[in-house]
PDB file of C-alpha atoms and ligand atoms in Angstrom:
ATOM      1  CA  UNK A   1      12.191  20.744 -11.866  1.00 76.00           C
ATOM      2  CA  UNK A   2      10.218  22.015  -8.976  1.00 94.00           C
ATOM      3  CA  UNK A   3       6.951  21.641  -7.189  1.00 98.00           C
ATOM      4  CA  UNK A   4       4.852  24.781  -6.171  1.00 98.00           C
ATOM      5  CA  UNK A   5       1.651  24.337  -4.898  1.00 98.00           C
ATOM      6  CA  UNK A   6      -0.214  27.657  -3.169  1.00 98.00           C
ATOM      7  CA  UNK A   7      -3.143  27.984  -1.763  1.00 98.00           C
ATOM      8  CA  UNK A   8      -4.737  24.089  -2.436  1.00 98.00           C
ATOM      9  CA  UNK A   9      -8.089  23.955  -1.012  1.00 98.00           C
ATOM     10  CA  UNK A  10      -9.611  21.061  -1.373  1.00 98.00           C
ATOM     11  CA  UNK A  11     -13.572  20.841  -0.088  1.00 98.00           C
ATOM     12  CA  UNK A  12     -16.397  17.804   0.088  1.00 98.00           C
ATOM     13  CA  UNK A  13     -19.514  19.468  -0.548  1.00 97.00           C
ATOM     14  CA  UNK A  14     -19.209  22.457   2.393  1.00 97.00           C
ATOM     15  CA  UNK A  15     -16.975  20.199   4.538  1.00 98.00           C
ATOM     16  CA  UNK A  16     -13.249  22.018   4.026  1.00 98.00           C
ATOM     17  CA  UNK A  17     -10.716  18.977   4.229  1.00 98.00           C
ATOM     18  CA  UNK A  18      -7.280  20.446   2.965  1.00 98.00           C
ATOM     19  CA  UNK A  19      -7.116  24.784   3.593  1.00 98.00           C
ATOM     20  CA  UNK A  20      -5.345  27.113   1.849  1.00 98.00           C
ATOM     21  CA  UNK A  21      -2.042  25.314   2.119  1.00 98.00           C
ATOM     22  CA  UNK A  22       1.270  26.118   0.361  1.00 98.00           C
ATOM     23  CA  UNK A  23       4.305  24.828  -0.014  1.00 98.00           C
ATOM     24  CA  UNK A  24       7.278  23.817  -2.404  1.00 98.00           C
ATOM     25  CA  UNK A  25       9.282  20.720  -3.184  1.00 98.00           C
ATOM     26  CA  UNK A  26      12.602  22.459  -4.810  1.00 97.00           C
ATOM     27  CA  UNK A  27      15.040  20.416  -7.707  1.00 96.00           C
ATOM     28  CA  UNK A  28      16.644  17.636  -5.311  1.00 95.00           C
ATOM     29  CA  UNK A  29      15.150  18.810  -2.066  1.00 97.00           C
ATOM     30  CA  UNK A  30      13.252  16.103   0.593  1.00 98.00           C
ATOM     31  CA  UNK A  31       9.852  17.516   2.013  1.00 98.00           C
ATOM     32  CA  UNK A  32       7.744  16.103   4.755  1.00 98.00           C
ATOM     33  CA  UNK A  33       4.000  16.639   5.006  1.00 98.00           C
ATOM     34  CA  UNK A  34       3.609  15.370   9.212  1.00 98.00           C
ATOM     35  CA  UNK A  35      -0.120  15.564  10.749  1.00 97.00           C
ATOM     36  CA  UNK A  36      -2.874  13.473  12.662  1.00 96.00           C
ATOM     37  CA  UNK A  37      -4.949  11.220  10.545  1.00 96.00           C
ATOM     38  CA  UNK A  38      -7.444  13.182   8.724  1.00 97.00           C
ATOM     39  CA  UNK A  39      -5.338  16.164   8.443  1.00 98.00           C
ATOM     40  CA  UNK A  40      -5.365  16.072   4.576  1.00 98.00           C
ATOM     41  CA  UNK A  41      -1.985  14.809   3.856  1.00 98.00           C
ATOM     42  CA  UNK A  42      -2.953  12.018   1.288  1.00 98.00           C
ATOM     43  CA  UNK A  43      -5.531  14.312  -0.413  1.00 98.00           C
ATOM     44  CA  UNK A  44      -2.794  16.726  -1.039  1.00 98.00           C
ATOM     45  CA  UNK A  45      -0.676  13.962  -2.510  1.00 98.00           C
ATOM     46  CA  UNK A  46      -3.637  13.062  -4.935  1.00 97.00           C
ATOM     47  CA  UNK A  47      -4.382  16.597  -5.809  1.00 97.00           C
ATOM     48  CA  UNK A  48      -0.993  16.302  -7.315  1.00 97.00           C
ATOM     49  CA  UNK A  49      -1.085  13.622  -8.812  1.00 95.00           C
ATOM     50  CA  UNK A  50      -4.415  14.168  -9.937  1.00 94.00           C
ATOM     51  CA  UNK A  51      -6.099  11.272  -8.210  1.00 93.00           C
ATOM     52  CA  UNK A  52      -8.685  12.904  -6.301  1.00 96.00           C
ATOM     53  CA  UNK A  53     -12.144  11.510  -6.469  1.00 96.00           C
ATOM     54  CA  UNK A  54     -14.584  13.335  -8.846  1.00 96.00           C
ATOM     55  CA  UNK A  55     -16.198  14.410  -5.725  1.00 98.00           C
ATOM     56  CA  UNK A  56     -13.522  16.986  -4.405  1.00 98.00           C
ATOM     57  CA  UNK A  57     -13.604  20.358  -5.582  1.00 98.00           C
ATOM     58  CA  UNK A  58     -10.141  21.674  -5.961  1.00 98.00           C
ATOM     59  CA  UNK A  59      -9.073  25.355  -5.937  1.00 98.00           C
ATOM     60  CA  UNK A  60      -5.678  26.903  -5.640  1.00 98.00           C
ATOM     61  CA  UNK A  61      -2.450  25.878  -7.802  1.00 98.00           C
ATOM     62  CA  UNK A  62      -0.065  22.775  -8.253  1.00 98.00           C
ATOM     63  CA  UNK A  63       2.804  24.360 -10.599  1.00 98.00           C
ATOM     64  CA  UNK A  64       5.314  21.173 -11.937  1.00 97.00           C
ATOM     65  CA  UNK A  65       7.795  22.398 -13.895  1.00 93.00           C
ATOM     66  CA  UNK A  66       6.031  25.763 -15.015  1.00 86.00           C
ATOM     67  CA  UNK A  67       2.969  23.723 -15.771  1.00 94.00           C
ATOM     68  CA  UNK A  68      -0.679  24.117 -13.836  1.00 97.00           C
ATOM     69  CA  UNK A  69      -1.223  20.724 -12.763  1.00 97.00           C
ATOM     70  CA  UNK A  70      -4.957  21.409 -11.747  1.00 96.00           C
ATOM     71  CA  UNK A  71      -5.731  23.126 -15.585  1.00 95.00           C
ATOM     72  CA  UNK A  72      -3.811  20.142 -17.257  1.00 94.00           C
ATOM     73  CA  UNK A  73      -5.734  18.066 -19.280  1.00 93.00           C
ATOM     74  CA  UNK A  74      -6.167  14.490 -18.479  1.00 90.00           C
ATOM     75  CA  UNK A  75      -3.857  13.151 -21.642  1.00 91.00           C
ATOM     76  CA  UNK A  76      -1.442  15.391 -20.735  1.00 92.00           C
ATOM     77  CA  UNK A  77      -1.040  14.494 -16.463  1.00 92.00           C
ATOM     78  CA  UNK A  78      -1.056  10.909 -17.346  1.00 88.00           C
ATOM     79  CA  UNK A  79       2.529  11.926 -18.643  1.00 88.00           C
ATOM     80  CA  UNK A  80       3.369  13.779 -15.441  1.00 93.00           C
ATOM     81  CA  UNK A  81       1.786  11.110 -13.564  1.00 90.00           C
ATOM     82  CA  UNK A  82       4.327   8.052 -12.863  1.00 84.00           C
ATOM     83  CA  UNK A  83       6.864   9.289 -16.090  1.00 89.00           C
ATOM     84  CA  UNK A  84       7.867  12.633 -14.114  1.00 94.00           C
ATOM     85  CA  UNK A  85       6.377  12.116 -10.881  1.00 96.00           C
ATOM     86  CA  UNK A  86       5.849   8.786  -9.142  1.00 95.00           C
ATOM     87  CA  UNK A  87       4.162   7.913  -5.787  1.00 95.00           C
ATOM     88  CA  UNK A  88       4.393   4.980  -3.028  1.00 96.00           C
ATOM     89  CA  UNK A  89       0.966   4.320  -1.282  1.00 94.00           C
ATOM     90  CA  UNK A  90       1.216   3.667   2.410  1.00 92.00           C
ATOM     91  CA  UNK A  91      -0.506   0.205   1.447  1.00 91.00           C
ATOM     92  CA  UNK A  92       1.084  -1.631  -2.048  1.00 88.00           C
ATOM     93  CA  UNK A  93      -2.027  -3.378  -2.426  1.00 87.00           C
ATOM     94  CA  UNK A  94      -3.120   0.057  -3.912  1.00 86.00           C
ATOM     95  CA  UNK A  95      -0.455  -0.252  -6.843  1.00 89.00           C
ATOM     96  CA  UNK A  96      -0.572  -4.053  -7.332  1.00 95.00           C
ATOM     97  CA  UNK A  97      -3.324  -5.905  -9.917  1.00 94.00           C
ATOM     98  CA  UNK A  98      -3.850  -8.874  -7.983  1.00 94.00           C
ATOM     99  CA  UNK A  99      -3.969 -11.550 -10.751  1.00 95.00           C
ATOM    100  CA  UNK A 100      -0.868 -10.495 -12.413  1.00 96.00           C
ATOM    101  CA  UNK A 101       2.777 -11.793 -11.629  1.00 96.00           C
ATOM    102  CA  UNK A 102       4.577  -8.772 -10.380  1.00 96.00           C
ATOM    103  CA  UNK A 103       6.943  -9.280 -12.927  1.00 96.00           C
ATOM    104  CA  UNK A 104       4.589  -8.833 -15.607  1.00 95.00           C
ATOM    105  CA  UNK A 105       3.258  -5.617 -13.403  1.00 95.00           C
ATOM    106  CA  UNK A 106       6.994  -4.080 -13.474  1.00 95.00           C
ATOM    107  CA  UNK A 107       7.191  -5.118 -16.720  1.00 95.00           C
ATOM    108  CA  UNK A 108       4.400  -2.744 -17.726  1.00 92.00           C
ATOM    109  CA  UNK A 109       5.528   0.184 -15.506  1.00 91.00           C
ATOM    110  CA  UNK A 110       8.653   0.112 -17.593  1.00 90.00           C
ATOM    111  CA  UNK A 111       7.063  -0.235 -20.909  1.00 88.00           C
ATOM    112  CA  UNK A 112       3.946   2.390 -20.426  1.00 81.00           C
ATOM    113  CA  UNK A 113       7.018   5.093 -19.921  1.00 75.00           C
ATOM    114  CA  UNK A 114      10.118   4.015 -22.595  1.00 81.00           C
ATOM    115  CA  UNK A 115       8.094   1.957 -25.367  1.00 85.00           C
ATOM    116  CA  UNK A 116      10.531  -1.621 -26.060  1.00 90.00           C
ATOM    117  CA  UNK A 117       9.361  -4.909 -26.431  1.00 91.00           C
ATOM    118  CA  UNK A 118       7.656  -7.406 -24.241  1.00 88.00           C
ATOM    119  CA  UNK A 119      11.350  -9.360 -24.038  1.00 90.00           C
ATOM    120  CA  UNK A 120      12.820  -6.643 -23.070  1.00 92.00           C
ATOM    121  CA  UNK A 121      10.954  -5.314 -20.406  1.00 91.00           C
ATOM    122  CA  UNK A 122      10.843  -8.730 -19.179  1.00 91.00           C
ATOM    123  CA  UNK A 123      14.675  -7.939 -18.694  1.00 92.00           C
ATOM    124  CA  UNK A 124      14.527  -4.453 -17.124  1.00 93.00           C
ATOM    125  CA  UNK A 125      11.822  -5.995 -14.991  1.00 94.00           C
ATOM    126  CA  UNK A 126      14.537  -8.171 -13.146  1.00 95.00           C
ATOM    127  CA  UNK A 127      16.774  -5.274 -13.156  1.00 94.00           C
ATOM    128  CA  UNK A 128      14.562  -3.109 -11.519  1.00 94.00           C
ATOM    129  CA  UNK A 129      13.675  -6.086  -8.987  1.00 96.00           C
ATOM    130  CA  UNK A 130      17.357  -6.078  -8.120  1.00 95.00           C
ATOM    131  CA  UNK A 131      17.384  -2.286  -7.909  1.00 94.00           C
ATOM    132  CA  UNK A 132      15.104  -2.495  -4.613  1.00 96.00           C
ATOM    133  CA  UNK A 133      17.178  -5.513  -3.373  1.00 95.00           C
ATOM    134  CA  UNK A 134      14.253  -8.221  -3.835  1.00 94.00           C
ATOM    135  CA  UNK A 135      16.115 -11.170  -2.595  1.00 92.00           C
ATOM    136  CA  UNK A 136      15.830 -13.839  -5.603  1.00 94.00           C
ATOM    137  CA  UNK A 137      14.469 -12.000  -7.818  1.00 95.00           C
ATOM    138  CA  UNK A 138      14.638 -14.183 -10.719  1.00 96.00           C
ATOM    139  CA  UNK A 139      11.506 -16.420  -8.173  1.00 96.00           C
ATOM    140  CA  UNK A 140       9.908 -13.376  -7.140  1.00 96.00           C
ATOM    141  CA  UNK A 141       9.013 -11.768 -10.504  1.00 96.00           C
ATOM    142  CA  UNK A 142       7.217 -14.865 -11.022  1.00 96.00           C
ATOM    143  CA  UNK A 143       4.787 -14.593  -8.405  1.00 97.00           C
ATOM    144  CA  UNK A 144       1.654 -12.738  -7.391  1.00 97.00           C
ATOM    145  CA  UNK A 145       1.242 -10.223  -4.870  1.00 97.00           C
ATOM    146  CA  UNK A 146      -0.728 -12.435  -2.285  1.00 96.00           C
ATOM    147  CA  UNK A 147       2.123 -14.853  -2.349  1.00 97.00           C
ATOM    148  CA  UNK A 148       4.506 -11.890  -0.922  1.00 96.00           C
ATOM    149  CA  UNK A 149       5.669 -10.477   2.293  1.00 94.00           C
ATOM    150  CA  UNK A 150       4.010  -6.775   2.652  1.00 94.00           C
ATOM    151  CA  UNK A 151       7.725  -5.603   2.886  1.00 94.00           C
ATOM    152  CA  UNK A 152       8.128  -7.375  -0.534  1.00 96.00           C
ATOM    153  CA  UNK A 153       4.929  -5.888  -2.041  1.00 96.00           C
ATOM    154  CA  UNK A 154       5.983  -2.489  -1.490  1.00 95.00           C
ATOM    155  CA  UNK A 155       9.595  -3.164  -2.143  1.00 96.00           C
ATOM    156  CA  UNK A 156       7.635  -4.386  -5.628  1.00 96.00           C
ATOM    157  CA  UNK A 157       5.398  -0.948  -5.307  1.00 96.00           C
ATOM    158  CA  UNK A 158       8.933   1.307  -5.050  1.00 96.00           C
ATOM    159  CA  UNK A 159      10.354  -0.706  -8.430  1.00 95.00           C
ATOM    160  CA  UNK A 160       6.651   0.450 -10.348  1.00 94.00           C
ATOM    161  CA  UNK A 161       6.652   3.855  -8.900  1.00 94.00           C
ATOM    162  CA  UNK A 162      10.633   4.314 -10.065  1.00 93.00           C
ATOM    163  CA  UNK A 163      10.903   2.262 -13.316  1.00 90.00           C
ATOM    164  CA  UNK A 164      10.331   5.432 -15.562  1.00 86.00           C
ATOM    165  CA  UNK A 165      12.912   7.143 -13.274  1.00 89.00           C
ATOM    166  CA  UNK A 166      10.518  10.245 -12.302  1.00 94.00           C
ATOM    167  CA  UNK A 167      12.117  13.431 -10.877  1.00 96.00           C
ATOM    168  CA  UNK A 168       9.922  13.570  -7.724  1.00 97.00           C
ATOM    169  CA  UNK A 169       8.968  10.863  -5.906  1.00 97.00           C
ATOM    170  CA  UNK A 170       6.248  11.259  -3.776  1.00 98.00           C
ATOM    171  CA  UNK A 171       5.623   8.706  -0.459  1.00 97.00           C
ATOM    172  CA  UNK A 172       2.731   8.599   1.316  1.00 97.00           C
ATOM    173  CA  UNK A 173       2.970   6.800   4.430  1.00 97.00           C
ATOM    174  CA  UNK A 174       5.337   4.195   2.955  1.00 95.00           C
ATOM    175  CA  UNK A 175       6.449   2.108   5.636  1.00 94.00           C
ATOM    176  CA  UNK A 176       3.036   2.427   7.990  1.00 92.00           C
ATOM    177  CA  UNK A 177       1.450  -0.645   7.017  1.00 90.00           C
ATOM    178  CA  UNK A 178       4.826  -2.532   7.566  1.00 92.00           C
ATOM    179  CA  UNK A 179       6.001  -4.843  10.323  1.00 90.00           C
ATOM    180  CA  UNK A 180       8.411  -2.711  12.367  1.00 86.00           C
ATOM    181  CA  UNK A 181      11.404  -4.461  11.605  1.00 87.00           C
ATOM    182  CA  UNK A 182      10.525  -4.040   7.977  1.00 92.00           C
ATOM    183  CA  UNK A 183       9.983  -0.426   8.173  1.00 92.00           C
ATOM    184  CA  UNK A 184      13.412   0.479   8.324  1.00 92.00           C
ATOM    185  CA  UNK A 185      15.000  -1.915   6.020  1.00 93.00           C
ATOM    186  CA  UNK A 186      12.173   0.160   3.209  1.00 93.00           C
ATOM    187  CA  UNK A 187      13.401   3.266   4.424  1.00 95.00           C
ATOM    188  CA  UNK A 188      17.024   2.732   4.061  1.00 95.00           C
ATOM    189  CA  UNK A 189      15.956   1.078   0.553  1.00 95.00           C
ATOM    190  CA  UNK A 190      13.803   4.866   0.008  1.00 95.00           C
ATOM    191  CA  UNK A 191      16.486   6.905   0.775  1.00 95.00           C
ATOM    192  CA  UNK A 192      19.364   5.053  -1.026  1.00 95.00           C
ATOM    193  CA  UNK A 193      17.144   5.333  -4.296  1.00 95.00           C
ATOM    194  CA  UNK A 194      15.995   8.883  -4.080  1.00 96.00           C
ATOM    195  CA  UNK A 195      19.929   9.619  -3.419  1.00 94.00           C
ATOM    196  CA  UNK A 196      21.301   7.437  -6.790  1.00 94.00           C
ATOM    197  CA  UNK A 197      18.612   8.744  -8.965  1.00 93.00           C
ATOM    198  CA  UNK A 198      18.999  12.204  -8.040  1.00 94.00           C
ATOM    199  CA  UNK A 199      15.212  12.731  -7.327  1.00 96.00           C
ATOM    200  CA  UNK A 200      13.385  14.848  -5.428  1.00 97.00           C
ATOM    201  CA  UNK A 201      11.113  13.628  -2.182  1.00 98.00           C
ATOM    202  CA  UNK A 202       8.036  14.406  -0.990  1.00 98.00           C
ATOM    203  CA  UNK A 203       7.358  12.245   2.382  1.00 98.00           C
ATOM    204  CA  UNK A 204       4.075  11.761   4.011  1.00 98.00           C
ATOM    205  CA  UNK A 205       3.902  10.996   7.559  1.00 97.00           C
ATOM    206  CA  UNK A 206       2.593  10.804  11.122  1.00 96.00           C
ATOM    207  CA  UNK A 207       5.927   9.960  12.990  1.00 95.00           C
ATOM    208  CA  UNK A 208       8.137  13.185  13.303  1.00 95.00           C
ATOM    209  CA  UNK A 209      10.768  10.301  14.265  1.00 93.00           C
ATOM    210  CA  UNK A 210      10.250   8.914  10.885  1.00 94.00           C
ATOM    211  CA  UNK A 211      10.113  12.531   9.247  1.00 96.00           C
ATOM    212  CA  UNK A 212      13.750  13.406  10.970  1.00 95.00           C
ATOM    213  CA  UNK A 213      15.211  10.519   9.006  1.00 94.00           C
ATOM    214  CA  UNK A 214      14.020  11.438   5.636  1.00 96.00           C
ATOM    215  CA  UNK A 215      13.183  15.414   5.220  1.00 97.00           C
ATOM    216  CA  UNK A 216      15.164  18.523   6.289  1.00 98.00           C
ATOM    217  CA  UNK A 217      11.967  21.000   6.132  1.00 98.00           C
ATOM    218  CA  UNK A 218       8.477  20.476   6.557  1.00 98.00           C
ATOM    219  CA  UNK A 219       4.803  21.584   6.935  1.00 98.00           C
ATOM    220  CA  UNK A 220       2.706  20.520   9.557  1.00 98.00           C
ATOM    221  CA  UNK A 221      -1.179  20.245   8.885  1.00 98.00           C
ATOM    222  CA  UNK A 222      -3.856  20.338  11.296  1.00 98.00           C
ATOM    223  CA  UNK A 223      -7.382  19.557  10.060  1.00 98.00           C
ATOM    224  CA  UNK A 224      -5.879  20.391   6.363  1.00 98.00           C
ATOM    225  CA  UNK A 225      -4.282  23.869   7.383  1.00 98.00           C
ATOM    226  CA  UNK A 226      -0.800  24.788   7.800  1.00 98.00           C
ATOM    227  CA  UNK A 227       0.136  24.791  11.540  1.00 98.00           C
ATOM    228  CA  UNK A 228       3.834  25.428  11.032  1.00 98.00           C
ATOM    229  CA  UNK A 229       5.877  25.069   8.102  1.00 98.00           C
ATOM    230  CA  UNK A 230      10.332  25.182   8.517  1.00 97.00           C
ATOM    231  CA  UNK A 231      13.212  23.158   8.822  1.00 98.00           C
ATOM    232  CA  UNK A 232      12.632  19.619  10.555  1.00 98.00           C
ATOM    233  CA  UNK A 233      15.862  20.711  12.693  1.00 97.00           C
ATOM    234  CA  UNK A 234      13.657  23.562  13.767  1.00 97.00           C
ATOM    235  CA  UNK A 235      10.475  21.572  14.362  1.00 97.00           C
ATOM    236  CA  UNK A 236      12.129  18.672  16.407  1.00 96.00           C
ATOM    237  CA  UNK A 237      14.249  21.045  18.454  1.00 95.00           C
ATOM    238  CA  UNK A 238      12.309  24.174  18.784  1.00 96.00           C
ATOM    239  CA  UNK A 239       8.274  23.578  17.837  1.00 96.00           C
ATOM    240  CA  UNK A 240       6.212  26.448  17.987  1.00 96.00           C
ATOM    241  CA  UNK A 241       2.786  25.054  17.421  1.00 97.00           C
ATOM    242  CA  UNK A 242       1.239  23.206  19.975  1.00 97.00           C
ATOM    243  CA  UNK A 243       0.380  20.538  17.345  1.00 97.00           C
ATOM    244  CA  UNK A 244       3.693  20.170  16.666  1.00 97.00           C
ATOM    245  CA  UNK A 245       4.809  19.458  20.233  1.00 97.00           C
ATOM    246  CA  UNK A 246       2.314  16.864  20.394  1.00 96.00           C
ATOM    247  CA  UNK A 247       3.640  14.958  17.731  1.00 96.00           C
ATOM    248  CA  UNK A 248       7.349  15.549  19.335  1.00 95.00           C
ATOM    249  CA  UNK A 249       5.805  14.198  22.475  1.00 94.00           C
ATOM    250  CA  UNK A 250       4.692  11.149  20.259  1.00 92.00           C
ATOM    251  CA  UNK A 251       7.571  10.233  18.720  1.00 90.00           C
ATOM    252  CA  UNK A 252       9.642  10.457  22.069  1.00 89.00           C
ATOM    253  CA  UNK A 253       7.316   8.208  24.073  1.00 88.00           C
ATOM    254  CA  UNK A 254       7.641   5.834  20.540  1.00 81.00           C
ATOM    255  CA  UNK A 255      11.611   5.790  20.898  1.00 76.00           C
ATOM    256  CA  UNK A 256      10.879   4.913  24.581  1.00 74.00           C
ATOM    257  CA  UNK A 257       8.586   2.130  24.566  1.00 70.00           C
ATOM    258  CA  UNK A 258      11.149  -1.143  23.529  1.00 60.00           C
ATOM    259  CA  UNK A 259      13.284  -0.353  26.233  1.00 54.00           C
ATOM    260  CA  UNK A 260      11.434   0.305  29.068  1.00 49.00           C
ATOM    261  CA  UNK A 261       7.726   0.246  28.831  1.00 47.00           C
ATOM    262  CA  UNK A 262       6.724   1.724  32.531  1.00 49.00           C
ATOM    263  CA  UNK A 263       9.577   4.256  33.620  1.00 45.00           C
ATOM    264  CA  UNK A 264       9.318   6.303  31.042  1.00 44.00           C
ATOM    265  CA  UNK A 265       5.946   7.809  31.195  1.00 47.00           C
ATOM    266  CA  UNK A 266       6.953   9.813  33.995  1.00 43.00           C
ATOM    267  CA  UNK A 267       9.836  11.266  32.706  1.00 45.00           C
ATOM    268  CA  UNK A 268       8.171  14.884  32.484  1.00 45.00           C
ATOM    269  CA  UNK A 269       8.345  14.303  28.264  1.00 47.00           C
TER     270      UNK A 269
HETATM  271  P1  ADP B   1      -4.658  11.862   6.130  1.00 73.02           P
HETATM  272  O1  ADP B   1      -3.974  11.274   4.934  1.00 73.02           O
HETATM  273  O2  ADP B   1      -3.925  13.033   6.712  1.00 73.02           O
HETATM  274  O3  ADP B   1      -4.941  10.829   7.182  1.00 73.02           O
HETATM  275  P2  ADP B   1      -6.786  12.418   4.251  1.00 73.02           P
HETATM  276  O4  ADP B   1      -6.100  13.379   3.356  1.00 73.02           O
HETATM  277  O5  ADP B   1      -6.924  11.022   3.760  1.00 73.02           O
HETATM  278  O6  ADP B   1      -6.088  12.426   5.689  1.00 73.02           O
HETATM  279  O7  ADP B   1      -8.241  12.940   4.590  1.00 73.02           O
HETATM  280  C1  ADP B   1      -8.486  14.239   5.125  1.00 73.02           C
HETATM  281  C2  ADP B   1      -9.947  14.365   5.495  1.00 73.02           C
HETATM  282  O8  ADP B   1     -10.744  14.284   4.315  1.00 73.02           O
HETATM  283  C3  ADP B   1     -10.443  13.276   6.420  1.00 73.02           C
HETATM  284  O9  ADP B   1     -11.246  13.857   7.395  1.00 73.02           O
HETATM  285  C4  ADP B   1     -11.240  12.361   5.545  1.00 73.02           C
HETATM  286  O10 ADP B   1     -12.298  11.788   6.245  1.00 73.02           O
HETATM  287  C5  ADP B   1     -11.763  13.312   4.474  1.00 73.02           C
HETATM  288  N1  ADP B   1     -11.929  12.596   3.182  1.00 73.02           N
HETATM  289  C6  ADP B   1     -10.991  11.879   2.537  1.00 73.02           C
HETATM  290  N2  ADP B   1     -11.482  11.361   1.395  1.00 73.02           N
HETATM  291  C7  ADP B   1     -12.778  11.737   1.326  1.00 73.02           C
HETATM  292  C8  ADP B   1     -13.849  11.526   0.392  1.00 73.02           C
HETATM  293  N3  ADP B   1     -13.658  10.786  -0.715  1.00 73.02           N
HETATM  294  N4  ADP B   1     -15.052  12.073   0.669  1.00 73.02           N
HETATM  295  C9  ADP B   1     -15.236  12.823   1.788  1.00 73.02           C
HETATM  296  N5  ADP B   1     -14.287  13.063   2.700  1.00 73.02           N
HETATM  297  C10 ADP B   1     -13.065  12.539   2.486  1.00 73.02           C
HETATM  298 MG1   MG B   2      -3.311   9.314   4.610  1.00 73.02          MG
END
C-alpha cells in the first residue's frame, strides 16, 4: 500500500512547473511536501490524483499499489480516486456542491464507494459527521455549505474525503484558509483520524511549523524541483538548503509574532 512517484515532470506548454521530482509515501508513513507558493506542490497532488487540467503534460511515474497511475485509464482511477486515496483541498469550497445539504453530499461520498440505500447512507452520513466532531450534527447535516463556519466546511470536506476509508489521505494546505484558532482544532481532528484509520498521509504545506506537527520526513520544492528531501527532524534542526532555512526563518518569526511583535526581529533568527 505505497506511493512511488519518480521523476514527475509536469510542463505548461515550455514553461516547466513541477521537475523531475521523486519521492515515496510508504504503508502508514506521514509525508510533507513544504515550498513557496508556486513551487508545484498542489500540481503534484493532482497529478496523483489525476486532476490535472488537460493542459499539463505529464511525464515520469505515480506507482499506487504496483499500479501506473499516469497509464491508468480514467474508469479505472476514479476507483483509486476518493475509494483508495482521498484528498482535503486547502479551500472546502472545492469539495462542496453548493445547493446541496451537506448531509446529502456525505451521503453520496459514502454511497459512490460501498453501494446501500439512500436510508442508509442517510445514517452513516451522521456517523461520519460525528466522526470529525461536527458539534450537532443531527442540525448540521441539514444545512448548506454557505450556512457554515469555514472550520465546519472542511471539517464537512475531511468526512467526504474519509467516508470510503481510503489508505492515503492526501492534504493540501488543509488548515490555510482557516481562522487561526481553527487551524489547530482541524489539525488535531487530521491527525487523530489518520491515526484510528490506520492511513497513510501526504501533507501539503508552506509552514515548516505546521509540517513539524504532522510529517516525520519531507521534500522541499523550489520552483517544482527537489531542494532537499529527509527527515523533518533533520530539516528543522539541521537545513542544508538555503530554501529550507528560509522557511525555518519563517516559521520562527511566525511562533514569535503573538507574544511580542517588536523585540523579536532582532533576535539574530
Ligand atoms: P503551489 O501549490 O506550490 O502554490 P502550484 O502547484 O499550484 O503551486 O503551481 C505551480 C506553478 O504552476 C505556479 O507557478 C502556477 O502559476 C503554475 N500553474 C498552476 N496551474 C496552472 C495552469 N493550469 N496553467 C498554467 N500554469 C499553472
Ligand atoms: Mg497550492
Amino acid at each position: 500500500m505505497s506511493l512511488e512517484v519518480s521523476d514527475l515532470t509536469i510542463r505548461f506548454g515550455t514553461r516547466t512547473v513541477v521537475d523531475a521530482v521523486s519521492f515515496s509515501v510508504p504503508d502508514g508513513a506521514r509525508v510533507g511536501i513544504i515550498g513557496e507558493s508556486g513551487s508545484g506542490k498542489s500540481l503534484t497532488a493532482l497529478a496523483i490524483m489525476g486532476l490535472l487540467p488537460a493542459s499539463a503534460h505529464v511525464s515520469g511515474s505515480i506507482r499506487w499499489n504496483d499500479r501506473e497511475l499516469l497509464t491508468l485509464s480514467d474508469h479505472a482511477l476514479a476507483q483509486v480516486r476518493g475509494r483508495e486515496i482521498g484528498m482535503v483541498f486547502q479551500e472546502p469550497q472545492t469539495a462542496l456542491n453548493p445547493i446541496r445539504t451537506v448531509g446529502r453530499q456525505i451521503a453520496e461520498s459514502v454511497r459512490i464507494h460501498h453501494r446501500m440505500p439512500r436510508s442508509q447512507a442517510r445514517t452513516r452520513a451522521l456517523e461520519e459527521a460525528r466522526r470529525v466532531r461536527l458539534s450537532n450534527p443531527e442540525t448540521i447535516v441539514t444545512r448548506y455549505p454557505h450556512q457554515l463556519s469555514g472550520g465546519q466546511r472542511q471539517r464537512v470536506a475531511i468526512a467526504m474525503a474519509l467516508a470510503a476509508h481510503p489508505q492515503l489521505l492526501i492534504a493540501d494546505e488543509p488548515t490555510t484558509a482557516l481562522d487561526v484558532t481553527i487551524q489547530a482544532e482541524v489539525l488535531q481532528l487530521l491527525l487523530s483520524l489518520v491515526d484510528s484509520e490506520g492511513m497513510s498521509l501526504l501533507f501539503i504545506t508552506h509552514d515548516l511549523a505546521v509540517l513539524s506537527q504532522v510529517a516525520t520526513h519531507a521534500i522541499v520544492l523550489e520552483h517544482g524541483r527537489v531542494a532537499e528531501a529527509g527527515s523533518v527532524e533533520q530539516l528543522l534542526h539541521d537545513p542544508q538548503s538555503p530554501i529550507t532555512q528560509g522557511l525555518l526563518r519563517d516559521a520562527v518569526a511566525t511562533l514569535w509574532k503573538p507574544s511580542d511583535s517588536t523585540g523579536a526581529e532582532g533576535a539574530g533568527l
